[in-house]
XYZ file of C-alpha atoms in Angstrom:
434
model
C -13.500 -11.492 16.245
C -15.439 -13.605 13.927
C -14.249 -14.914 10.676
C -15.656 -13.773 7.363
C -18.075 -15.967 5.412
C -16.431 -17.935 2.715
C -17.635 -18.583 -0.918
C -17.368 -21.616 -3.087
C -13.849 -22.781 -3.889
C -12.672 -22.297 -7.368
C -11.468 -25.300 -9.271
C -7.860 -25.780 -10.201
C -6.506 -22.649 -8.405
C -3.146 -24.052 -7.914
C -1.516 -26.677 -5.649
C -0.598 -24.313 -2.884
C -3.377 -21.935 -2.733
C -7.010 -21.642 -3.583
C -9.315 -18.875 -4.894
C -12.715 -18.236 -3.432
C -15.576 -16.095 -4.749
C -17.945 -14.035 -2.982
C -21.738 -14.436 -3.297
C -22.525 -11.167 -2.132
C -21.172 -7.597 -1.256
C -22.945 -4.319 -0.140
C -23.746 -1.623 -2.619
C -20.883 0.687 -3.571
C -21.817 3.759 -5.510
C -20.255 7.151 -5.813
C -22.535 10.128 -5.388
C -23.791 11.598 -8.664
C -22.301 14.916 -9.537
C -18.960 14.322 -7.974
C -16.598 16.950 -9.517
C -13.606 15.942 -11.276
C -14.843 12.235 -11.604
C -16.958 10.431 -14.160
C -18.433 7.252 -12.490
C -20.026 4.463 -14.329
C -23.535 3.844 -13.027
C -24.762 1.115 -10.809
C -21.255 -0.244 -9.986
C -21.093 -2.300 -6.668
C -18.059 -3.758 -4.935
C -17.365 -7.348 -5.412
C -15.183 -9.773 -3.707
C -13.371 -11.025 -6.757
C -11.319 -13.797 -5.040
C -9.744 -14.985 -1.834
C -6.519 -16.706 -1.720
C -5.555 -19.073 1.088
C -3.014 -21.818 1.550
C -4.158 -25.052 0.087
C -2.558 -27.320 2.584
C -2.691 -27.054 6.303
C 0.561 -25.902 7.862
C 2.237 -28.358 10.310
C 3.657 -25.872 12.726
C 3.322 -24.839 16.437
C 0.105 -22.791 16.683
C 2.000 -19.948 18.385
C 4.010 -19.424 15.165
C 2.701 -16.492 13.309
C 0.516 -17.216 10.231
C -0.749 -13.684 9.789
C -0.582 -12.237 6.300
C 1.133 -9.068 7.250
C 1.878 -7.752 3.821
C 1.171 -8.070 0.069
C 2.585 -6.198 -2.959
C 1.999 -6.018 -6.695
C 4.955 -5.451 -8.916
C 4.854 -1.886 -10.545
C 3.941 -3.451 -13.964
C 1.246 -5.702 -12.416
C 2.903 -8.804 -13.616
C 3.603 -10.358 -10.224
C 1.750 -10.686 -6.805
C 3.776 -11.297 -3.681
C 1.817 -12.785 -0.760
C 3.248 -13.250 2.900
C 1.383 -16.575 3.710
C 2.636 -16.685 7.249
C 5.095 -19.280 8.727
C 8.042 -17.516 7.090
C 6.804 -18.296 3.621
C 6.273 -15.723 0.702
C 4.528 -16.762 -2.497
C 5.451 -15.022 -5.851
C 2.539 -15.496 -8.169
C 2.399 -14.608 -11.870
C -0.594 -12.109 -12.399
C -3.264 -12.483 -13.337
C -4.229 -15.686 -12.042
C -4.773 -18.031 -14.821
C -7.071 -20.580 -12.973
C -9.381 -18.133 -11.069
C -11.976 -16.004 -12.623
C -10.035 -12.994 -11.115
C -7.958 -13.028 -14.356
C -11.054 -12.150 -16.423
C -11.787 -9.203 -14.095
C -8.586 -7.227 -13.672
C -7.867 -4.530 -16.193
C -4.773 -5.460 -18.539
C -3.834 -1.975 -19.728
C -0.145 -3.021 -20.092
C 0.507 -5.407 -22.825
C 4.091 -5.777 -21.828
C 3.060 -6.730 -18.271
C 0.809 -9.432 -19.526
C 3.582 -10.756 -21.891
C 5.960 -10.992 -19.086
C 3.704 -12.717 -16.816
C 2.753 -15.221 -19.458
C 6.218 -15.922 -20.991
C 7.049 -18.822 -19.005
C 6.752 -17.228 -15.507
C 6.077 -19.776 -12.766
C 5.035 -19.399 -9.217
C 7.813 -19.288 -6.718
C 8.004 -20.110 -2.999
C 10.461 -18.123 -1.070
C 11.509 -19.650 2.350
C 12.551 -16.663 4.302
C 13.462 -18.365 7.664
C 11.668 -15.751 9.734
C 8.235 -14.224 10.013
C 7.877 -11.809 7.052
C 6.423 -8.370 8.026
C 7.186 -6.212 4.950
C 7.285 -6.662 1.206
C 8.424 -4.278 -1.572
C 9.106 -4.708 -5.328
C 11.736 -2.630 -7.080
C 10.878 -0.467 -10.036
C 12.107 -1.605 -13.366
C 15.648 0.019 -13.521
C 16.697 2.058 -16.472
C 19.377 0.332 -18.761
C 22.990 1.326 -18.051
C 26.139 0.614 -16.284
C 24.772 1.626 -12.822
C 22.400 -1.400 -12.733
C 24.505 -3.807 -14.856
C 24.763 -7.346 -13.256
C 21.468 -6.909 -11.321
C 18.252 -8.603 -12.264
C 15.450 -6.277 -13.710
C 13.059 -6.997 -10.902
C 13.721 -7.723 -7.226
C 11.609 -8.257 -4.068
C 12.750 -7.218 -0.757
C 11.461 -9.068 2.521
C 11.639 -7.451 5.909
C 11.922 -10.044 8.610
C 11.284 -10.699 12.369
C 15.000 -10.747 13.232
C 15.911 -7.404 11.598
C 17.157 -8.941 8.369
C 16.151 -7.853 4.879
C 16.339 -10.504 2.251
C 16.290 -9.526 -1.345
C 15.222 -11.995 -4.085
C 15.445 -12.183 -7.784
C 11.827 -12.405 -8.905
C 12.262 -14.361 -12.104
C 14.350 -17.129 -10.487
C 13.430 -16.934 -6.759
C 17.114 -16.797 -5.929
C 18.319 -14.960 -2.773
C 20.646 -12.010 -3.754
C 21.466 -10.221 -0.590
C 20.913 -10.286 3.090
C 21.008 -6.817 4.464
C 21.968 -6.581 8.155
C 21.849 -3.608 10.515
C 18.407 -3.447 12.075
C 18.126 -4.629 15.648
C 14.342 -5.509 15.617
C 11.568 -6.279 13.199
C 11.752 -4.780 9.855
C 8.013 -3.531 9.604
C 8.018 -1.804 6.230
C 10.017 -1.311 2.933
C 9.858 1.082 0.157
C 11.890 1.245 -3.084
C 12.616 4.702 -4.922
C 10.175 4.745 -7.846
C 12.863 6.009 -10.223
C 14.504 2.706 -10.751
C 17.610 3.617 -8.895
C 17.359 0.574 -6.511
C 17.526 2.764 -3.453
C 15.575 0.999 -0.642
C 14.243 2.422 2.539
C 13.441 -0.012 5.572
C 11.555 0.913 8.709
C 11.996 -0.931 11.987
C 10.870 -1.416 15.397
C 14.293 -0.408 16.486
C 12.981 3.204 15.862
C 15.255 3.846 12.854
C 14.903 3.990 9.021
C 17.971 2.761 6.918
C 18.721 3.599 3.412
C 20.264 0.863 1.201
C 21.660 0.965 -2.438
C 21.114 -2.458 -4.046
C 23.134 -1.277 -7.099
C 26.187 -1.205 -4.882
C 25.768 -4.782 -3.487
C 23.224 -3.637 -0.782
C 25.447 -0.867 0.740
C 23.985 0.948 3.772
C 23.884 4.571 2.713
C 22.213 6.323 5.802
C 20.643 5.557 9.168
C 17.719 7.922 9.917
C 16.957 8.564 13.570
C 14.205 10.841 15.062
C 11.488 8.515 16.104
C 11.000 7.612 19.619
C 8.681 4.669 19.056
C 8.515 1.699 16.639
C 8.466 2.726 13.028
C 5.309 1.281 11.223
C 5.464 2.474 7.839
C 7.484 4.495 5.225
C 6.736 5.739 1.827
C 8.851 7.476 -1.014
C 7.184 10.192 -3.038
C 6.792 9.274 -6.660
C 9.062 12.181 -7.749
C 11.755 10.703 -5.155
C 12.079 14.064 -3.446
C 10.680 13.169 -0.059
C 10.426 10.212 2.317
C 7.526 10.003 4.926
C 7.692 7.878 7.997
C 5.185 7.231 10.679
C 5.658 5.463 14.166
C 3.758 4.734 17.278
C 3.670 8.431 18.018
C 1.519 11.512 16.949
C 4.013 13.039 14.785
C 4.664 12.432 11.077
C 8.313 12.895 9.828
C 9.242 14.106 6.303
C 12.778 13.563 5.116
C 14.781 14.822 2.068
C 15.623 11.890 -0.269
C 18.574 13.991 -1.420
C 20.318 14.808 1.674
C 18.463 12.462 4.066
C 17.851 15.447 6.419
C 14.712 15.816 8.371
C 12.530 18.419 6.585
C 9.695 18.804 9.081
C 7.277 17.202 11.606
C 3.653 17.076 10.850
C 1.486 17.576 13.860
C -2.282 16.810 13.917
C -3.077 13.328 14.965
C -4.244 12.573 18.403
C -2.978 8.940 18.477
C -0.338 6.778 16.919
C 0.080 7.146 13.271
C 0.272 3.769 11.399
C 0.195 4.251 7.767
C 0.996 6.801 4.949
C 1.033 7.289 1.264
C 1.749 9.819 -1.409
C -0.501 10.744 -4.269
C 0.633 9.635 -7.734
C 1.647 13.290 -8.554
C 3.526 13.713 -5.226
C 1.340 16.666 -4.255
C -0.578 15.101 -1.483
C 0.267 12.977 1.540
C -2.276 11.100 3.545
C -1.641 9.514 7.092
C -3.890 7.091 9.066
C -4.016 6.909 12.818
C -5.499 4.924 15.683
C -7.360 8.262 16.438
C -9.670 6.984 13.620
C -8.835 9.907 11.248
C -7.106 10.305 7.897
C -5.355 13.558 7.413
C -4.472 14.878 3.914
C -1.493 17.141 3.970
C 0.272 19.427 1.506
C 3.909 17.758 2.115
C 5.619 20.954 0.728
C 4.035 23.401 3.184
C 2.927 21.023 5.988
C -0.603 22.356 5.734
C -3.505 20.125 6.704
C -5.964 20.227 3.612
C -8.603 17.854 4.773
C -9.490 15.463 7.709
C -11.615 12.229 6.959
C -13.191 10.862 10.071
C -14.108 7.238 10.446
C -17.628 7.030 11.978
C -19.047 3.715 13.038
C -22.057 2.842 10.630
C -23.759 1.639 13.928
C -23.295 4.344 16.602
C -23.796 1.866 19.421
C -21.220 -0.523 18.123
C -18.355 0.803 20.456
C -20.380 1.266 23.544
C -19.278 -0.892 26.599
C -15.978 -1.717 24.784
C -12.398 -0.705 25.557
C -11.436 -1.148 21.758
C -11.965 1.535 19.351
C -13.334 -0.350 16.549
C -12.722 2.426 13.990
C -8.966 2.597 14.733
C -7.279 2.639 11.201
C -4.758 0.139 10.012
C -3.984 1.219 6.452
C -4.458 3.962 3.710
C -3.417 4.128 0.252
C -4.143 6.136 -3.092
C -5.731 4.638 -6.236
C -3.377 4.735 -9.264
C -5.125 7.692 -10.829
C -5.275 9.700 -7.731
C -8.965 9.972 -7.413
C -9.801 7.715 -4.544
C -8.382 6.652 -1.141
C -8.824 3.271 0.378
C -8.658 2.554 4.134
C -8.888 -0.424 6.329
C -10.106 -0.221 9.853
C -10.976 -2.386 12.910
C -14.654 -1.976 12.469
C -14.474 -4.861 9.804
C -14.831 -2.451 6.897
C -12.798 -1.471 3.828
C -13.846 2.210 2.683
C -13.246 3.952 -0.461
C -13.141 7.774 -0.262
C -13.255 10.267 -3.317
C -10.805 13.171 -2.680
C -13.544 15.696 -2.976
C -15.796 14.423 -0.261
C -15.579 13.835 3.418
C -17.573 10.692 3.577
C -16.932 7.248 2.046
C -18.438 6.454 -1.341
C -17.999 2.690 -1.052
C -17.833 0.097 1.700
C -16.840 -3.597 1.696
C -17.107 -6.187 4.602
C -13.654 -7.283 5.794
C -12.806 -9.252 8.892
C -9.603 -8.374 10.613
C -8.183 -6.355 7.782
C -4.549 -5.583 8.041
C -3.512 -3.423 5.034
C -4.704 -2.610 1.496
C -3.002 -2.180 -1.868
C -4.403 -1.153 -5.362
C -3.503 -3.118 -8.310
C -1.245 -0.743 -10.408
C -3.597 -0.568 -13.236
C -6.638 0.146 -11.144
C -10.099 -1.207 -10.416
C -9.212 -3.835 -7.778
C -7.867 -3.921 -4.232
C -5.780 -6.657 -2.338
C -6.066 -6.857 1.435
C -4.763 -9.465 3.783
C -6.701 -10.458 6.928
C -5.112 -10.342 10.447
C -6.007 -14.169 11.262
C -3.923 -17.315 11.547
C -5.066 -18.557 8.168
C -2.886 -16.545 5.786
C -5.862 -15.311 3.741
C -5.792 -12.327 1.279
C -8.924 -10.964 -0.409
C -9.289 -9.044 -3.649
C -12.170 -6.451 -4.017
C -13.418 -4.503 -7.111
C -12.925 -0.739 -6.640
C -15.138 2.025 -8.253
C -14.264 2.671 -11.958
C -13.646 6.189 -12.653
C -12.748 8.392 -15.531
C -10.526 11.310 -14.525
C -11.702 14.743 -15.841
C -9.426 16.799 -18.056
C -8.964 19.262 -15.281
C -7.687 16.571 -12.997
C -5.370 15.128 -15.598
C -3.967 18.570 -16.377
C -3.431 19.208 -12.680
C -1.710 15.762 -12.105
C 0.679 16.395 -15.059
C 1.714 19.928 -13.788
C 2.125 18.757 -10.175
C 4.269 15.866 -11.235
C 7.184 18.468 -11.704
C 5.918 21.706 -9.964
C 5.996 22.018 -6.133
C 3.389 23.911 -4.210
C 5.627 26.952 -3.890
C 6.327 26.980 -7.648
C 2.675 27.005 -8.241
C 1.929 29.775 -5.975
C 4.669 31.773 -7.842
C 2.882 31.400 -11.245
C 1.116 34.530 -12.704
C -2.168 32.765 -12.774
C -5.629 33.550 -11.119
C -6.019 32.769 -7.373
C -8.772 30.125 -7.896
C -6.555 28.239 -10.452
C -3.708 28.127 -7.883
C -6.244 26.787 -5.295
C -7.242 24.000 -7.778
C -3.617 23.104 -8.581
C -2.616 22.939 -4.957
C -5.754 20.928 -3.900
C -7.235 23.603 -1.746
C -10.357 23.258 -4.003
C -11.580 20.622 -6.153
């Protein structure tokens, strides 16, 4: 597959990476009258920047240089970038030298202060190909987390190791051993408890407690194929895992018991994510579909189908170009972003069954929203270590949506259905209607 066109190089973008800016991007507008969303007019997606290694790597070409994973810290002050060749860059965010820093929203004054208060770029030499990245949440103060740094980064490696680093200094804290194959994905509990879940090609998930020197708490078995992705719900009640199989597994984060299997996809499921209020779960599959689930009841609420923009694109080819790679929720919970093999990044509004935005992307691997919204990071499946940053639709949530999100943060679907309120309100609060 061909490479994306590159824009002019930004000046002074750092010694080890450079930022490039797009000259064009396709229009991206949400339909007028979308319920629950106030969209600013005439907004188009823009390639804000493209980071790539500044110096050529002197390695055997067979060594992996794909950027398999990227991550923002929860406060938006750091960006972790797996450059390939066993190297992870820790970059204070936003970038000072690139125009990107003028574009990103800066809603958190604390985050900006932390990123500017002497923070410096770090290079982490992991010694193995890096497949997964995850930042911890800021842990609450107390004896349980005493002695640990406030923010850590976990890296999942090709040999089954998980290396945990102190972000501020770049020092290695732990090497977690147990997996027998590639650690494909990592997820920290959002409550700051320093509980880490890892997903591996050895067909298991493992639970680690970093507050107890990285002690292994549990091994979860149930998948029969490589585990691709894991996600902990924001309320820390559930864990979702997906593998090279059609089933989606939901686990309890209290007992680590299997709650249920979700059946609905027709091919391998490769990505999953919970909504910010934990009321929805989305899964993406090679069957070119995203399914939106109620994780409490297991009900399928909606199916989003990736239809090629050009119907004849897949004819005569054994490759399904609409096969999905990644799905994620926007921070406010109004949009989904998906990356597929048809060279497109799509943005979906929850209420609609067709995308409201498209952006061209060559060989996209995954996507991740900036924690404060309005931009997306997505690495490319090439041997150059590139990662692109795209603007996302700007939206103001309606009062109805904000109230629903606040209520669903602490009420399960069953608790909502038990409330003495009208049926239509129950349908709205449980996302059966919008």
